[in-house]
XYZ file of C-alpha atoms in Angstrom:
275
model
C -36.068 38.105 -61.197
C -36.675 34.373 -61.073
C -33.611 32.158 -61.584
C -33.369 29.810 -64.561
C -32.698 26.237 -63.446
C -32.229 22.856 -65.094
C -33.639 19.427 -64.280
C -30.638 17.105 -64.092
C -30.828 13.557 -65.499
C -31.632 10.853 -62.951
C -33.604 7.638 -62.550
C -36.259 8.088 -59.825
C -36.231 5.340 -57.198
C -39.497 4.232 -55.518
C -39.606 4.269 -51.730
C -40.579 1.308 -49.570
C -43.311 2.167 -47.087
C -43.189 -0.103 -44.015
C -46.379 -1.051 -42.149
C -46.922 1.136 -39.098
C -48.912 0.530 -35.938
C -52.154 2.486 -35.753
C -51.769 5.875 -34.156
C -50.998 9.487 -34.909
C -47.280 10.023 -35.540
C -45.196 12.991 -36.692
C -41.770 14.587 -36.345
C -39.478 11.650 -37.047
C -35.847 12.121 -35.996
C -32.789 9.903 -36.331
C -30.452 9.780 -33.337
C -27.377 7.600 -32.916
C -29.535 5.406 -30.667
C -32.250 4.885 -33.310
C -35.370 6.382 -34.872
C -37.622 8.463 -32.641
C -41.157 9.727 -33.361
C -43.663 11.973 -31.670
C -46.894 10.048 -30.985
C -50.246 11.268 -29.712
C -52.006 9.193 -27.079
C -55.216 7.528 -28.263
C -57.315 8.249 -25.166
C -57.950 11.583 -23.394
C -56.171 13.597 -22.334
C -54.562 13.674 -25.784
C -50.906 14.117 -24.933
C -47.724 13.940 -27.000
C -45.155 11.234 -26.253
C -41.826 10.198 -27.757
C -41.411 6.581 -28.914
C -38.590 4.553 -30.422
C -39.524 3.069 -33.816
C -37.958 -0.145 -35.131
C -37.249 -1.154 -38.746
C -40.717 -2.695 -39.095
C -42.374 0.630 -38.209
C -43.412 -0.555 -34.743
C -43.381 1.719 -31.688
C -41.312 -0.420 -29.340
C -40.748 1.641 -26.203
C -41.433 5.117 -24.894
C -38.612 7.555 -24.271
C -39.533 8.966 -20.868
C -38.118 12.404 -20.110
C -38.205 14.102 -16.690
C -41.543 15.478 -15.475
C -42.054 18.903 -13.949
C -43.153 18.169 -10.339
C -45.196 21.377 -10.049
C -47.361 20.727 -13.119
C -50.079 18.236 -14.032
C -48.622 17.366 -17.426
C -45.182 17.678 -18.982
C -44.920 17.166 -22.740
C -41.932 17.175 -25.086
C -42.720 18.017 -28.715
C -41.065 18.736 -32.075
C -37.999 16.502 -31.603
C -34.943 17.209 -33.709
C -31.360 16.013 -33.928
C -29.116 18.793 -32.680
C -25.694 19.536 -34.194
C -24.094 17.973 -31.082
C -26.004 14.717 -31.924
C -28.302 15.005 -28.885
C -32.089 15.273 -28.870
C -33.607 18.764 -28.940
C -37.267 19.231 -27.930
C -39.668 21.929 -26.814
C -40.892 21.299 -23.287
C -44.406 22.469 -22.470
C -45.946 22.142 -19.030
C -49.630 22.515 -18.164
C -52.093 22.163 -15.327
C -55.858 21.662 -15.194
C -58.027 24.447 -13.824
C -61.834 24.188 -13.807
C -61.578 21.171 -16.093
C -59.520 23.020 -18.724
C -55.893 22.746 -19.782
C -53.871 25.807 -18.809
C -50.429 26.127 -20.360
C -47.908 27.215 -17.748
C -44.763 27.610 -19.773
C -42.495 26.616 -22.631
C -38.774 26.160 -22.930
C -36.370 24.475 -25.329
C -34.182 21.704 -23.927
C -31.705 19.056 -24.998
C -31.714 15.481 -23.754
C -28.902 12.937 -23.770
C -30.433 9.417 -24.087
C -27.180 7.817 -22.898
C -27.010 9.710 -19.586
C -30.664 10.833 -19.149
C -29.384 14.368 -18.651
C -31.798 17.213 -19.477
C -30.313 20.666 -20.164
C -32.126 23.934 -20.821
C -31.068 25.665 -24.047
C -33.763 28.360 -24.352
C -35.233 29.413 -21.002
C -38.905 29.623 -20.058
C -38.363 33.350 -19.458
C -38.556 33.980 -23.216
C -41.890 35.493 -24.361
C -44.765 33.001 -24.487
C -45.968 34.348 -27.842
C -42.600 33.374 -29.311
C -42.122 30.015 -27.621
C -45.680 28.631 -27.760
C -45.412 27.445 -31.380
C -41.752 28.135 -31.922
C -39.514 26.617 -34.541
C -35.827 26.560 -33.581
C -32.844 26.008 -35.890
C -29.367 25.904 -34.354
C -26.059 26.870 -35.904
C -23.563 23.976 -36.165
C -21.653 25.375 -33.170
C -24.917 25.850 -31.214
C -23.924 29.319 -30.045
C -26.697 30.908 -32.085
C -30.254 30.005 -33.063
C -32.832 31.200 -35.564
C -36.312 31.178 -34.012
C -39.736 31.603 -35.591
C -42.962 32.093 -33.659
C -44.631 29.368 -35.727
C -47.318 31.541 -37.278
C -47.967 30.910 -40.974
C -48.940 34.477 -41.859
C -47.354 37.531 -40.267
C -44.597 35.391 -38.781
C -41.899 36.953 -36.646
C -38.256 35.878 -36.832
C -35.481 36.227 -34.275
C -31.814 35.567 -33.752
C -30.974 34.258 -30.299
C -27.675 34.162 -28.410
C -27.046 33.722 -24.714
C -25.419 37.151 -24.571
C -27.962 39.205 -26.537
C -31.170 37.196 -26.108
C -33.828 37.605 -28.817
C -33.086 40.003 -31.674
C -35.884 40.417 -34.285
C -35.043 40.593 -37.996
C -36.923 40.931 -41.280
C -36.691 38.288 -44.006
C -38.380 40.385 -46.672
C -41.092 37.788 -47.412
C -44.645 37.321 -46.163
C -44.324 33.604 -45.391
C -41.128 31.712 -44.529
C -40.746 28.028 -43.604
C -38.314 25.120 -43.334
C -35.110 26.804 -42.263
C -31.917 24.735 -42.537
C -28.383 25.747 -41.526
C -25.580 24.496 -43.774
C -23.065 22.062 -42.241
C -20.256 24.654 -42.370
C -22.427 27.273 -40.650
C -22.000 29.821 -43.451
C -25.439 29.659 -45.094
C -29.104 29.293 -44.144
C -31.663 27.939 -46.621
C -35.401 28.533 -46.373
C -38.608 28.572 -48.394
C -40.412 31.888 -48.655
C -43.438 33.452 -50.330
C -43.023 37.117 -51.276
C -46.800 37.585 -51.638
C -49.945 35.676 -50.664
C -52.729 37.369 -52.590
C -55.798 37.782 -50.383
C -53.778 37.681 -47.176
C -55.659 34.668 -45.796
C -54.202 31.259 -44.967
C -56.282 29.415 -47.636
C -55.171 31.980 -50.212
C -51.550 31.750 -49.116
C -51.535 27.960 -49.404
C -52.303 28.215 -53.127
C -49.289 30.444 -53.810
C -45.903 29.001 -54.823
C -42.806 29.294 -52.649
C -39.253 30.146 -53.639
C -36.099 28.592 -52.238
C -33.723 31.190 -50.792
C -30.232 31.184 -49.365
C -28.805 33.796 -47.024
C -25.537 34.244 -45.178
C -25.419 33.241 -41.516
C -25.871 36.877 -40.455
C -29.064 37.222 -42.524
C -27.434 39.187 -45.337
C -26.949 38.414 -49.040
C -30.369 36.813 -49.505
C -30.793 35.285 -52.953
C -33.352 33.074 -54.665
C -32.035 29.859 -56.224
C -35.306 28.106 -57.129
C -38.786 29.442 -57.914
C -42.410 28.276 -57.988
C -42.432 25.257 -55.684
C -45.833 24.055 -54.451
C -46.744 21.838 -51.506
C -43.317 22.146 -49.891
C -42.900 19.594 -47.108
C -39.251 19.595 -46.053
C -35.740 20.976 -46.482
C -32.394 19.486 -45.453
C -28.715 19.916 -46.406
C -26.524 17.047 -47.541
C -23.555 16.413 -45.200
C -21.085 17.886 -47.733
C -23.124 21.083 -48.132
C -23.511 20.792 -51.896
C -27.104 19.608 -52.106
C -30.446 20.464 -50.565
C -33.128 17.780 -50.238
C -36.694 19.027 -50.658
C -40.198 17.630 -51.102
C -42.213 19.739 -53.541
C -44.452 19.852 -56.601
C -43.602 21.645 -59.859
C -45.670 22.261 -62.981
C -48.754 20.406 -61.752
C -46.945 17.263 -60.589
C -47.662 15.305 -57.421
C -45.143 15.270 -54.553
C -41.552 14.459 -55.539
C -38.375 14.239 -53.471
C -35.701 16.361 -55.166
C -31.999 17.046 -54.826
C -31.275 20.741 -55.456
C -27.779 22.045 -56.237
C -27.165 24.745 -53.619
C -25.092 26.830 -56.040
C -27.079 26.674 -59.281
C -30.567 25.659 -58.152
C -30.558 22.812 -60.699
C -32.568 19.873 -59.413
C -32.540 16.089 -59.703
C -35.640 13.914 -59.227
C -35.043 11.228 -56.596
C -38.473 9.567 -56.416
C -41.488 8.981 -58.659
C -44.503 11.210 -58.139
C -46.458 10.237 -55.049
C -47.389 11.375 -51.583
C -44.421 12.161 -49.347
């Protein structure tokens, strides 16, 4: 049964879009040291780099992380701010054989920009099919992680701890994205699609998603918001009351919303646009 929610009164505030240097950027992350973005090089080989971004949207300097001496290329992708305030990234190393890239391995690491210390969090020994396109969400205490294999359809989901390793679990939906652990560690939010029609990616993209909460052990899953289209993000507020999402409802364009994590009621933060 779909929940009944209310749109709360608010005055949408337009966003200022700063000019940005030409290039292909994604995966912005705020650290205590500043704003960091993943940037693709403009000339072959097309590699991913991490760059500091200033207030004018300019890439000012590259954050250089340690290279694997046994490999041709070492890349660090999908940066995120970890609960311990350090940088978390997936490390992927590759060599060239017969003129082709060959991926040698993947692991998840943390990096401290103040000490230049690199620490392995998820080892390269984990299965390649899990780590190749993995999404990793850490509990606030960082003793447990929720991992997805990054596939849009027929995704697989795992709990990970140092003691037990990977433990698969079922979310009860066909598609699940944008996992976010609450600040107190008690709840995980995510968007899911219980059905996708034809079972193809184009068909699935036309289906709406629901916003779910579940307890930190995966139990007590409940829907708090239904029929969101074009979902593009999910974050908790620091006090754990609100969820910030980007989504479309009832034929609108993209809107940034605040969603009450208890009632599912939502408040429009921005005018319609492209976010």
